[in-house]
Amino acid sequence: MTSQFKQQLLEAKIKQRLRYIRVLMFFIITALFVLLAIFASRGTRINVQPDDAAQLATIHRHQGIAVVIGETLYSLSAQPAIAVYAEGFKSLIHVLSRKDFGQVITVTMAPLPAKLELSTTVDEKVKWLIDDELVAIAATLKHELPAGEYTLTVSHPYYQEESLSLSLARNDLLNQVISLTPIKGTLTVKTRPAGAHVHINESDQGISPQTLVLQGGRHAVTVTHDDYEPVHDIIEIARHHADVNREYHLEFKKATVNVVLTPVGGQLTLDDVPLSPTHTLRVSTGAQHTITYSKPGYFSQSRSFKLAAAGQTLDLNYSLKQEIGQVAVQSKPVADVFVNNKPVGTSPLKLSLAAVKQTITLRQAGFRSVTRQITPSAASPLTINVSLLNEKAARLREAKPFYRHHAGGTLKLFTPNETIRMGAERHERGQRANEFVRQVILNRAFYAGVHEVTLAEYRQFDNSITGQPQLPVTSIAWLDAARFCNWLGQQEGLQPVYRISNRKLTAINANSDGYRLLTEAEWEWLARKSAKPKQTRFVWSNSYVIPENAANVADESAIGSVALYVSKYNDGYPGIAPVKQFNREPSGLYDQGGNVSEWTHDSYSLLKPSGGKMFNNPLDRTISSVHVVKGANWRSGSVTELRASFREGIAESRDDLGFRIGRSVYGGH
């Protein structure tokens, strides 16, 4: 047993020696590390500013393998950081770089501000000024300032100003309640007649005249006297106007008039002076008074009276009778009549209406609605007699001769009212078999683009198109031209003409007034008849000789690049030209005679129309992949192509084919 105890004691001693050895080794390694850091690195001296911070500062390692001895940092890390502390200053962390090693670096500490936590026992009107500068308007002040000398001023209109000299050190906290002394002022009260009781804040202060001493603030003044009406007033005693004078002229006590008003919501007047809504009036005695009650739509009532004694009471009951006026409504044609948007019948109609502002509207399908605002009167009947304007005529009256559309192009208004002969007879020089003769009536107003759609206009719809902005856009499929029309109409809030789904035309809305391509009939009328005494063969006239600067066609400058050309004619452009470079045509449009051919709205068909059939404002609704193309272009050099009756059926785009837009002034046929 003794041997076992000795063995345990020996083991304990061995363990204790091992602990001592480990502690010793730790101190040896640390010392070696310090020595290694000192000898392996250059010391960096830390200069703390300002001087009063340096006297209090302590510097510690914040990060990295480094040691701080006194004011010198030794580091094996590339970017060590130090922490600097000094009472009364904001602690800071500074990261060093290798270029700082061996140098003297300066760290500047910012002093902590002094703090003010001041309050008063008065209201929120207290003004706090430091060195005459306003810093707050409140009952309390919480503010920070750099250490220094200051003058604090506490100001309130009802109290004397207090000024304090402050000497603030870094990180000081000044917590104080400042007592303000109320100011005193005087209220001098005089009355006519004298001898009235003066009450201040409901406390009787005696008989007028008198002068009272009051503390600063607002005070309620009430003056009473037998047989006179009381006077109520609010006065203010403040530092800048401490003395207040009042002289009250008392009025004899008044009589009371109680009124009952039916219906409510009208205007009450006493002796022609409007009153706020009330049921109790105070009036002077011994004088004639008139109370009038009125309300729109009712006959007004007036009552005159005289009350002899103060304190007398009179009850008046006003019950207004509704005023009804007679209104006769007549119209051409017959129309539905609405009063304030509620249907009341069909014209001609006689109405009995309240004598208030009424809105009368007449509506009929296909006609422009008419609205009148009237105020009926029982004194004299009113008559409304209107002629409704056909919706088409109304729109035409409102239509402008020219206007610019959203993309920047200009459209011109046309109002045809005639029959034209489309196509050409077989004997006409250059005639083609597809130029069927048709009689067409055109009497529906429409707009047409003054020139073809340009690249600048089309690019707003599809910015993948490139080229000179004022050239007509070409190489555009018919469906893309139709999509441009729909897009342009949507920008202006118009219904689309073309119904397109999955890049396929599914229907045509003939009743829309949105943008579309010109119909073949419209195009040919513009080219052959508009603003001309007789229908012509070519856009310029019936002459086979092209006038100078009339159109961009295949001229002598195009020799070698086209199969046929017009001899002895040079338009200055061997290829496509910007829009509006040639003379304006009789219609007022440009380039129907050349430059680029144009897509039209119509599908292409080789079915000959029935002989003698008259076509009235045709607008094709057929769904087709082939459409009519009209007009010559810069490659056109034959009589056949230059004639305005020339037509093609095209399915694909071409580099000499563009389009011109139009729209109906009103939808439908």
XYZ file of C-alpha atoms in Angstrom:
669
model
C 0.000 0.000 0.000
C 2.846 2.352 0.862
C 4.674 1.420 -2.315
C 1.564 2.256 -4.423
C 1.217 5.671 -2.728
C 4.861 6.463 -3.452
C 4.386 5.463 -7.055
C 1.401 7.878 -7.415
C 3.363 10.661 -5.732
C 6.237 10.130 -8.154
C 3.908 10.291 -11.152
C 2.393 13.538 -9.858
C 5.804 15.109 -9.530
C 6.669 14.076 -13.086
C 3.467 15.667 -14.426
C 4.158 18.880 -12.523
C 7.696 19.037 -13.963
C 6.262 18.565 -17.489
C 3.870 21.480 -16.931
C 6.729 23.697 -15.784
C 8.742 22.679 -18.811
C 5.852 23.500 -21.184
C 5.302 26.951 -19.590
C 8.998 27.640 -19.778
C 9.121 26.601 -23.418
C 6.178 28.920 -24.200
C 7.989 31.898 -22.652
C 11.190 30.973 -24.436
C 9.400 30.696 -27.812
C 7.576 33.992 -27.224
C 10.786 35.713 -26.316
C 12.478 34.209 -29.353
C 9.568 35.395 -31.522
C 9.839 38.919 -30.112
C 13.560 38.952 -30.670
C 13.080 37.507 -34.165
C 10.463 40.195 -34.972
C 12.728 42.939 -33.650
C 15.762 41.757 -35.584
C 13.915 40.497 -38.720
C 11.807 43.639 -39.288
C 12.343 47.337 -39.214
C 10.510 49.125 -36.432
C 7.737 51.536 -37.397
C 7.302 54.470 -35.046
C 3.699 55.589 -34.361
C 3.249 59.359 -33.958
C -0.120 60.144 -32.341
C -1.670 63.578 -32.921
C -2.812 65.938 -31.490
C -0.291 66.318 -28.657
C -2.880 66.060 -25.872
C -4.052 62.770 -27.385
C -0.438 61.487 -27.591
C 0.013 62.014 -23.847
C -2.987 59.751 -23.143
C -2.697 57.270 -26.004
C -2.076 53.519 -25.742
C -1.232 51.514 -28.860
C -2.100 47.817 -29.296
C -1.735 45.261 -32.055
C -5.119 44.790 -33.732
C -4.317 42.186 -36.382
C -1.340 40.414 -37.967
C 1.849 38.872 -36.603
C 3.278 41.915 -34.874
C 4.276 43.334 -31.533
C 4.106 46.888 -30.178
C 6.874 47.997 -27.852
C 6.274 51.490 -26.549
C 5.466 53.576 -29.592
C 7.163 51.250 -32.080
C 5.557 48.444 -34.110
C 7.518 45.373 -35.215
C 5.711 43.141 -37.692
C 6.230 40.020 -39.769
C 2.822 40.516 -41.520
C 2.516 42.450 -44.771
C -0.459 44.505 -43.556
C -0.668 44.650 -39.787
C -3.223 46.852 -38.022
C -2.967 48.807 -34.801
C -5.653 50.085 -32.412
C -5.091 53.443 -30.705
C -6.997 54.470 -27.577
C -6.978 57.807 -25.691
C -9.451 59.068 -23.135
C -11.615 61.821 -24.588
C -10.866 60.824 -28.203
C -12.507 58.484 -30.685
C -10.700 55.136 -30.866
C -9.233 54.320 -34.265
C -7.944 51.349 -36.235
C -5.055 51.973 -38.651
C -3.828 49.432 -41.244
C -0.181 49.682 -42.283
C 1.411 48.653 -45.563
C 4.988 47.534 -46.312
C 5.954 51.038 -47.448
C 5.220 52.244 -43.875
C 7.770 49.837 -42.326
C 10.782 51.616 -40.870
C 9.069 54.984 -41.195
C 7.379 57.358 -38.780
C 3.639 57.317 -39.444
C 1.188 59.816 -37.986
C -2.299 58.889 -36.826
C -4.666 61.700 -35.901
C -7.356 61.101 -33.332
C -10.631 62.994 -33.357
C -11.751 64.431 -30.007
C -15.098 63.246 -28.669
C -17.731 66.013 -28.658
C -19.349 67.428 -25.580
C -23.038 66.590 -25.168
C -25.866 68.846 -24.075
C -29.061 67.413 -22.594
C -31.039 70.473 -21.508
C -34.715 70.975 -20.729
C -37.195 73.524 -19.429
C -40.552 73.260 -17.715
C -42.408 75.200 -20.434
C -43.914 74.324 -23.831
C -42.492 73.571 -27.282
C -42.052 77.254 -28.217
C -38.645 77.430 -26.522
C -35.856 78.584 -28.861
C -32.312 77.336 -28.214
C -29.493 79.487 -29.594
C -25.767 78.776 -29.392
C -23.607 81.815 -30.111
C -26.746 83.519 -31.466
C -27.403 80.721 -33.972
C -30.765 78.916 -33.692
C -30.252 75.158 -33.233
C -33.715 73.974 -32.104
C -37.267 74.984 -31.187
C -38.428 72.484 -28.585
C -39.003 72.001 -24.873
C -35.755 69.987 -24.645
C -32.377 70.197 -26.383
C -30.087 67.297 -27.209
C -27.023 68.555 -29.044
C -23.329 67.774 -29.557
C -20.530 70.362 -29.744
C -16.761 70.332 -30.057
C -14.932 71.224 -26.860
C -14.779 74.981 -26.382
C -16.397 78.124 -24.993
C -19.995 78.944 -25.960
C -22.886 81.212 -25.051
C -26.245 79.479 -24.740
C -29.422 81.559 -25.019
C -32.851 80.169 -24.094
C -35.747 82.236 -25.448
C -39.551 82.018 -25.155
C -42.076 84.744 -26.047
C -43.745 84.511 -22.625
C -40.579 84.267 -20.468
C -37.440 86.279 -19.865
C -34.406 85.239 -21.884
C -31.729 83.235 -20.085
C -28.069 83.255 -21.158
C -25.443 80.794 -19.928
C -21.689 80.686 -20.577
C -20.585 77.135 -21.341
C -17.034 75.815 -21.011
C -17.101 72.342 -22.489
C -14.352 69.746 -22.459
C -14.031 66.638 -24.588
C -16.712 64.034 -23.887
C -18.403 66.277 -21.302
C -22.095 65.708 -20.593
C -24.083 68.743 -19.468
C -27.462 67.629 -18.144
C -29.493 70.490 -16.673
C -33.042 71.803 -16.243
C -33.156 75.526 -16.970
C -35.766 77.538 -15.118
C -37.344 80.395 -17.054
C -38.916 83.397 -15.340
C -42.320 84.463 -16.698
C -42.534 88.005 -17.992
C -45.160 90.383 -16.642
C -47.217 92.813 -18.672
C -50.308 94.959 -18.360
C -53.791 94.859 -19.861
C -55.669 98.169 -19.833
C -59.411 97.746 -20.369
C -61.840 100.570 -21.130
C -65.495 100.166 -22.047
C -68.308 102.340 -23.361
C -70.275 102.632 -21.208
C -67.936 102.202 -18.230
C -68.722 99.970 -15.298
C -68.542 96.621 -17.088
C -67.250 93.531 -15.335
C -63.899 92.346 -16.671
C -63.187 88.598 -16.517
C -59.708 87.189 -17.212
C -59.655 83.444 -17.848
C -63.163 83.255 -16.283
C -62.030 85.081 -13.098
C -63.806 88.377 -12.301
C -61.170 91.139 -12.060
C -63.478 94.057 -11.238
C -65.112 96.977 -13.023
C -63.827 98.867 -16.078
C -61.819 100.980 -16.608
C -58.815 99.322 -15.049
C -55.252 98.126 -15.668
C -54.341 94.555 -14.783
C -50.906 92.963 -14.359
C -50.742 89.629 -16.189
C -48.101 86.987 -16.767
C -46.908 86.294 -20.319
C -49.231 84.144 -22.402
C -52.636 84.122 -24.055
C -55.599 85.152 -21.917
C -59.343 84.939 -22.484
C -61.097 88.274 -21.812
C -64.847 88.509 -21.239
C -66.620 91.838 -20.638
C -70.218 91.832 -19.292
C -72.682 94.622 -18.466
C -76.379 94.654 -17.661
C -78.563 95.209 -20.746
C -75.539 94.830 -23.085
C -74.201 91.951 -25.151
C -71.114 90.275 -23.673
C -67.775 90.727 -25.437
C -65.296 87.868 -25.807
C -61.668 88.461 -26.766
C -58.244 86.796 -26.675
C -55.189 88.906 -25.833
C -51.491 87.991 -25.712
C -48.827 89.267 -23.307
C -45.428 88.626 -24.868
C -41.887 89.816 -24.345
C -41.924 92.124 -27.361
C -45.417 93.538 -26.686
C -45.991 93.277 -22.967
C -48.554 96.105 -22.651
C -51.958 95.675 -24.292
C -54.755 98.259 -24.530
C -58.374 97.427 -25.301
C -61.428 99.676 -25.591
C -64.722 97.840 -26.070
C -67.875 99.521 -27.388
C -70.723 97.522 -25.918
C -73.942 96.885 -27.827
C -77.345 96.679 -26.258
C -78.521 93.156 -25.663
C -80.121 91.615 -28.743
C -83.237 89.617 -29.314
C -83.145 85.984 -30.462
C -84.596 84.546 -33.687
C -84.893 80.779 -33.981
C -85.278 79.495 -37.550
C -86.394 76.103 -38.879
C -85.218 75.512 -42.461
C -86.735 73.060 -44.969
C -85.053 71.762 -47.062
C -81.610 72.032 -45.509
C -78.533 73.145 -47.388
C -79.735 76.537 -48.629
C -78.444 80.095 -48.087
C -79.659 82.220 -45.174
C -79.240 86.016 -45.200
C -79.954 88.659 -42.552
C -80.567 92.092 -44.057
C -78.879 90.882 -47.300
C -75.762 89.715 -45.427
C -75.044 85.981 -45.978
C -74.812 83.931 -42.797
C -73.160 80.638 -41.989
C -75.626 77.746 -41.571
C -77.321 78.317 -38.207
C -80.666 77.932 -36.466
C -80.287 80.759 -33.933
C -79.736 84.433 -34.812
C -79.073 87.418 -32.559
C -80.585 90.666 -33.833
C -80.664 94.229 -32.520
C -83.950 95.546 -31.099
C -85.959 98.506 -32.315
C -84.955 98.065 -35.977
C -86.588 96.436 -39.005
C -84.892 93.189 -40.115
C -85.393 90.827 -43.068
C -84.343 87.178 -43.065
C -84.317 85.422 -46.466
C -83.836 81.705 -47.136
C -83.094 80.426 -50.655
C -81.932 77.283 -52.389
C -81.462 76.477 -56.102
C -84.549 74.767 -57.465
C -86.868 76.356 -54.889
C -88.761 79.605 -54.502
C -87.033 81.739 -51.877
C -88.883 83.075 -48.809
C -88.346 86.339 -46.904
C -89.682 87.436 -43.524
C -89.494 91.001 -42.143
C -89.918 91.819 -38.443
C -89.022 94.243 -35.621
C -88.328 93.155 -32.026
C -88.761 95.760 -29.302
C -87.199 94.268 -26.145
C -83.858 92.712 -25.404
C -84.159 89.038 -24.601
C -87.280 88.687 -26.770
C -87.472 85.468 -28.853
C -89.060 84.985 -32.295
C -89.561 81.585 -34.012
C -89.614 81.522 -37.831
C -90.341 78.496 -40.012
C -89.104 78.462 -43.640
C -90.502 75.683 -45.847
C -89.490 76.323 -49.465
C -91.643 75.232 -52.364
C -89.893 73.498 -55.235
C -89.691 75.520 -58.471
C -90.570 73.580 -61.618
C -89.887 74.769 -65.168
C -91.310 73.504 -68.450
C -88.848 72.373 -71.152
C -89.801 71.364 -74.714
C -87.273 69.181 -76.591
C -87.395 68.909 -80.386
C -84.855 67.439 -82.803
C -84.265 66.391 -86.395
C -84.129 63.462 -86.750
C -86.020 61.927 -83.826
C -83.592 61.187 -80.967
C -83.476 59.600 -77.537
C -83.520 62.219 -74.765
C -81.449 61.926 -71.591
C -81.625 64.199 -68.543
C -78.464 64.030 -66.453
C -77.563 60.754 -68.276
C -80.935 59.140 -67.451
C -83.283 58.254 -70.351
C -86.616 60.126 -70.254
C -88.118 59.437 -73.700
C -87.908 60.296 -77.388
C -88.189 63.699 -79.049
C -90.444 65.620 -79.427
C -90.898 65.698 -75.669
C -92.220 68.038 -72.963
C -90.489 67.867 -69.588
C -91.192 69.319 -66.153
C -87.832 69.825 -64.464
C -86.590 71.314 -61.208
C -85.215 74.838 -61.627
C -81.586 73.777 -61.177
C -78.804 73.188 -63.667
C -79.827 70.294 -65.922
C -77.883 68.472 -68.653
C -80.000 67.492 -71.675
C -78.445 65.047 -74.192
C -79.953 63.866 -77.496
C -78.604 60.656 -79.027
C -79.315 58.771 -82.241
C -77.336 55.979 -83.855
C -75.184 57.259 -86.728
C -75.440 60.884 -85.571
C -73.275 63.090 -83.383
C -74.833 63.473 -79.923
C -75.794 66.977 -78.788
C -75.663 68.165 -75.169
C -77.193 71.329 -73.731
C -76.985 72.652 -70.175
C -80.004 74.628 -69.031
C -81.574 76.001 -65.863
C -85.391 75.786 -66.122
C -87.541 78.537 -64.655
C -91.198 78.659 -63.652
C -91.326 82.194 -65.037
C -90.856 81.181 -68.691
C -90.760 77.821 -70.532
C -87.638 76.783 -72.452
C -87.360 75.135 -75.866
C -84.445 73.028 -77.084
C -84.497 72.572 -80.853
C -81.485 70.871 -82.428
C -80.540 69.281 -85.739
C -78.315 66.289 -85.176
C -75.343 66.141 -87.486
C -74.668 62.894 -89.320
C -71.576 61.272 -87.725
C -69.860 61.119 -91.096
C -70.576 64.767 -91.777
C -69.415 65.674 -88.271
C -66.133 63.867 -88.691
C -65.592 65.418 -92.095
C -66.236 68.887 -90.663
C -63.614 68.218 -87.954
C -61.048 66.712 -90.336
C -57.931 68.834 -90.963
C -56.697 69.384 -94.558
C -53.235 68.096 -93.522
C -51.805 66.518 -90.392
C -48.627 64.778 -89.241
C -48.914 61.233 -87.961
C -47.032 59.764 -84.988
C -44.047 58.572 -87.066
C -43.564 62.016 -88.653
C -45.128 61.688 -92.115
C -47.805 64.012 -93.508
C -51.272 63.006 -94.738
C -53.608 65.010 -96.968
C -57.407 64.969 -96.866
C -59.347 64.034 -100.028
C -63.123 64.266 -100.464
C -63.929 62.661 -103.834
C -67.480 62.675 -105.127
C -67.376 61.241 -108.610
C -67.249 58.140 -110.778
C -63.991 57.051 -112.380
C -63.191 54.460 -115.036
C -60.422 52.174 -113.771
C -58.240 50.053 -116.035
C -57.717 50.467 -119.794
C -59.364 49.384 -123.023
C -57.677 46.742 -125.203
C -56.830 49.274 -127.927
C -54.851 51.528 -125.532
C -51.144 51.569 -126.238
C -49.275 49.434 -123.710
C -52.465 47.945 -122.228
C -52.230 44.593 -120.403
C -54.959 41.989 -120.160
C -55.218 42.302 -116.352
C -56.234 45.984 -116.519
C -59.957 45.282 -116.301
C -62.234 48.231 -116.972
C -64.452 49.000 -113.974
C -66.816 51.829 -113.077
C -66.131 52.951 -109.510
C -67.995 55.494 -107.382
C -65.800 57.259 -104.844
C -67.610 59.547 -102.403
C -66.039 58.600 -99.082
C -63.474 60.992 -97.571
C -60.032 59.584 -96.891
C -56.475 60.610 -96.081
C -53.451 59.652 -98.198
C -49.747 59.930 -97.388
C -48.148 62.881 -99.183
C -45.190 60.585 -99.926
C -44.247 56.943 -99.465
C -43.299 55.748 -95.962
C -39.617 56.529 -95.376
C -36.906 54.517 -93.680
C -36.920 57.039 -90.803
C -40.652 56.467 -90.228
C -40.538 52.679 -90.596
C -37.471 52.354 -88.353
C -39.590 53.521 -85.391
C -41.599 50.330 -85.886
C -38.694 48.028 -86.854
C -35.207 49.310 -86.028
C -33.498 46.459 -87.874
C -33.973 48.357 -91.153
C -30.935 50.369 -92.257
C -30.337 53.024 -94.909
C -30.663 56.734 -95.588
C -33.548 58.127 -93.486
C -35.373 59.981 -96.321
C -35.340 57.122 -98.820
C -38.650 55.279 -99.208
C -38.546 51.981 -97.328
C -38.344 49.013 -99.737
C -37.956 45.218 -99.581
C -40.961 45.147 -97.223
C -43.538 42.348 -97.481
C -47.202 43.310 -97.775
C -47.906 41.851 -94.314
C -45.147 43.984 -92.746
C -46.633 47.091 -94.383
C -50.003 46.115 -92.858
C -48.361 45.568 -89.456
C -46.797 49.042 -89.661
C -50.276 50.487 -90.279
C -51.662 48.695 -87.208
C -48.716 49.848 -85.053
C -49.086 53.457 -86.171
C -52.817 53.412 -85.399
C -52.208 51.990 -81.942
C -49.791 54.854 -81.167
C -52.676 57.259 -81.845
C -55.438 55.232 -80.176
C -57.077 54.067 -83.433
C -58.596 50.645 -84.067
C -56.479 48.377 -86.306
C -57.780 47.644 -89.803
C -55.822 44.412 -90.184
C -56.341 41.518 -87.776
C -53.075 39.599 -87.720
C -52.331 36.460 -85.708
C -49.066 34.489 -85.793
C -47.893 36.659 -88.705
C -50.945 35.770 -90.752
C -53.803 38.019 -91.866
C -57.035 36.622 -90.397
C -59.585 39.394 -91.067
C -60.042 42.983 -92.245
C -62.065 45.488 -90.215
C -63.669 47.652 -92.893
C -65.422 49.778 -90.250
C -62.156 50.982 -88.685
C -60.810 54.503 -89.174
C -57.268 53.309 -88.459
C -54.322 53.368 -90.852
C -54.269 51.079 -93.891
C -52.839 50.847 -97.385
C -54.631 52.780 -100.113
C -57.186 50.780 -102.059
C -56.450 50.256 -105.742
C -59.404 52.520 -106.588
C -58.149 55.304 -104.316
C -54.625 54.984 -105.700
C -55.791 55.150 -109.328
C -58.179 58.056 -108.660
C -55.337 60.030 -107.006
C -52.990 59.314 -109.913
C -55.427 59.832 -112.823
C -58.254 62.133 -111.760
C -57.690 64.073 -108.489
C -57.567 67.867 -109.129
C -57.810 67.312 -112.915
C -60.619 68.353 -115.251
C -60.454 64.964 -117.004
C -59.092 61.538 -116.219
C -55.562 61.020 -117.642
C -53.451 58.129 -118.854
C -50.302 59.042 -116.934
C -49.889 60.705 -113.553
C -48.647 63.943 -115.183
C -51.127 64.059 -118.111
C -52.053 62.191 -121.310
C -48.736 63.147 -122.935
C -46.278 60.376 -123.769
C -43.484 62.909 -123.239
C -42.483 63.042 -119.584
C -42.243 66.664 -118.332
C -38.985 67.748 -116.773
C -38.528 66.610 -113.157
C -41.911 64.824 -113.204
C -40.831 61.385 -111.948
C -37.894 59.095 -111.167
C -38.028 56.394 -113.866
C -35.523 54.470 -116.022
C -33.865 57.397 -117.781
C -30.745 57.744 -119.903
C -28.542 57.643 -116.783
C -29.792 54.054 -116.207
C -28.560 52.747 -119.588
C -26.818 49.425 -119.041
C -28.626 48.619 -115.777
C -32.191 48.315 -117.149
C -33.745 46.543 -120.132
C -35.749 49.569 -121.293
C -35.288 53.263 -120.678
C -36.920 56.580 -121.598
C -34.820 58.340 -124.192
C -34.126 62.061 -123.997
C -35.125 62.131 -120.315
C -32.746 62.500 -117.402
C -34.147 62.740 -113.881
C -30.774 62.939 -112.125
C -31.130 59.645 -110.249
C -29.940 56.369 -111.838
C -31.462 54.527 -108.858
C -33.812 55.191 -105.936
C -34.215 58.813 -104.785
C -35.224 60.388 -101.452
C -38.933 61.224 -101.227
C -40.244 64.593 -102.500
C -37.299 65.240 -104.856
C -39.608 65.614 -107.889
C -42.407 68.008 -108.718
C -45.607 67.814 -106.730
C -48.247 65.983 -108.760
C -51.695 67.500 -109.537
C -53.196 65.587 -106.582
C -50.750 67.297 -104.220
C -48.861 64.030 -103.634
C -45.332 63.039 -104.603
C -43.863 60.093 -106.525
C -46.963 58.207 -107.708
C -45.429 58.433 -111.182
C -42.125 56.793 -110.241
C -39.305 56.198 -107.736
C -40.796 53.015 -106.144
C -43.887 50.994 -106.912
C -46.431 50.771 -104.082
C -48.334 48.018 -102.314
C -52.094 48.614 -102.213
C -54.699 47.213 -99.870
C -56.377 44.988 -102.511
C -55.758 41.306 -103.120
C -54.868 40.424 -106.721
C -57.389 38.610 -108.913
C -57.587 37.777 -112.625
C -61.360 37.324 -112.528
C -62.937 39.825 -114.888
C -65.705 41.836 -113.184
C -69.265 41.580 -114.486
C -69.943 43.980 -117.319
C -71.866 47.105 -116.326
C -71.395 46.520 -112.583
C -70.869 49.683 -110.548
C -68.456 49.454 -107.594
C -69.185 51.770 -104.644
C -66.172 52.750 -102.524
C -64.642 49.255 -102.765
C -62.563 48.052 -99.797
C -61.429 44.475 -100.353
C -61.852 42.035 -97.438
C -60.358 39.013 -99.214
C -57.542 37.117 -97.458
C -54.817 36.472 -100.036
C -51.058 36.055 -100.324
C -50.913 38.040 -103.583
C -51.697 41.750 -103.628
C -52.022 44.509 -106.178
C -48.962 46.698 -106.775
C -49.449 50.058 -108.519
C -47.151 52.661 -110.004
C -43.905 52.885 -111.931
C -40.469 52.855 -110.290
C -36.887 53.839 -111.068
C -36.517 50.684 -113.226
C -39.639 51.441 -115.343
C -38.865 52.434 -118.945
C -41.828 51.245 -121.036
C -45.167 52.883 -121.796
C -46.881 49.862 -120.240
C -45.288 50.404 -116.826
C -45.500 54.207 -116.868
C -49.299 54.276 -117.322
C -51.342 54.778 -114.137
C -53.606 51.828 -114.972
C -50.638 49.435 -114.889
C -51.058 46.798 -112.154
C -49.149 43.761 -110.928
C -49.932 40.844 -108.654
C -47.020 40.381 -106.262
C -46.467 37.955 -103.359
C -42.873 38.765 -102.354
C -41.014 41.969 -101.478
C -38.744 43.778 -103.951
C -36.029 46.394 -103.669
C -38.043 48.756 -105.923
C -41.347 48.269 -104.051
C -42.501 50.365 -101.067
C -45.859 51.551 -99.742
C -47.973 54.622 -99.032
C -50.474 54.760 -96.158
C -54.007 56.107 -95.913
C -57.028 55.988 -93.641
C -60.751 56.571 -93.814
C -62.103 59.713 -92.182
C -64.925 57.509 -90.884
C -65.198 53.734 -90.930
C -67.603 51.627 -92.941
C -69.028 52.130 -96.388
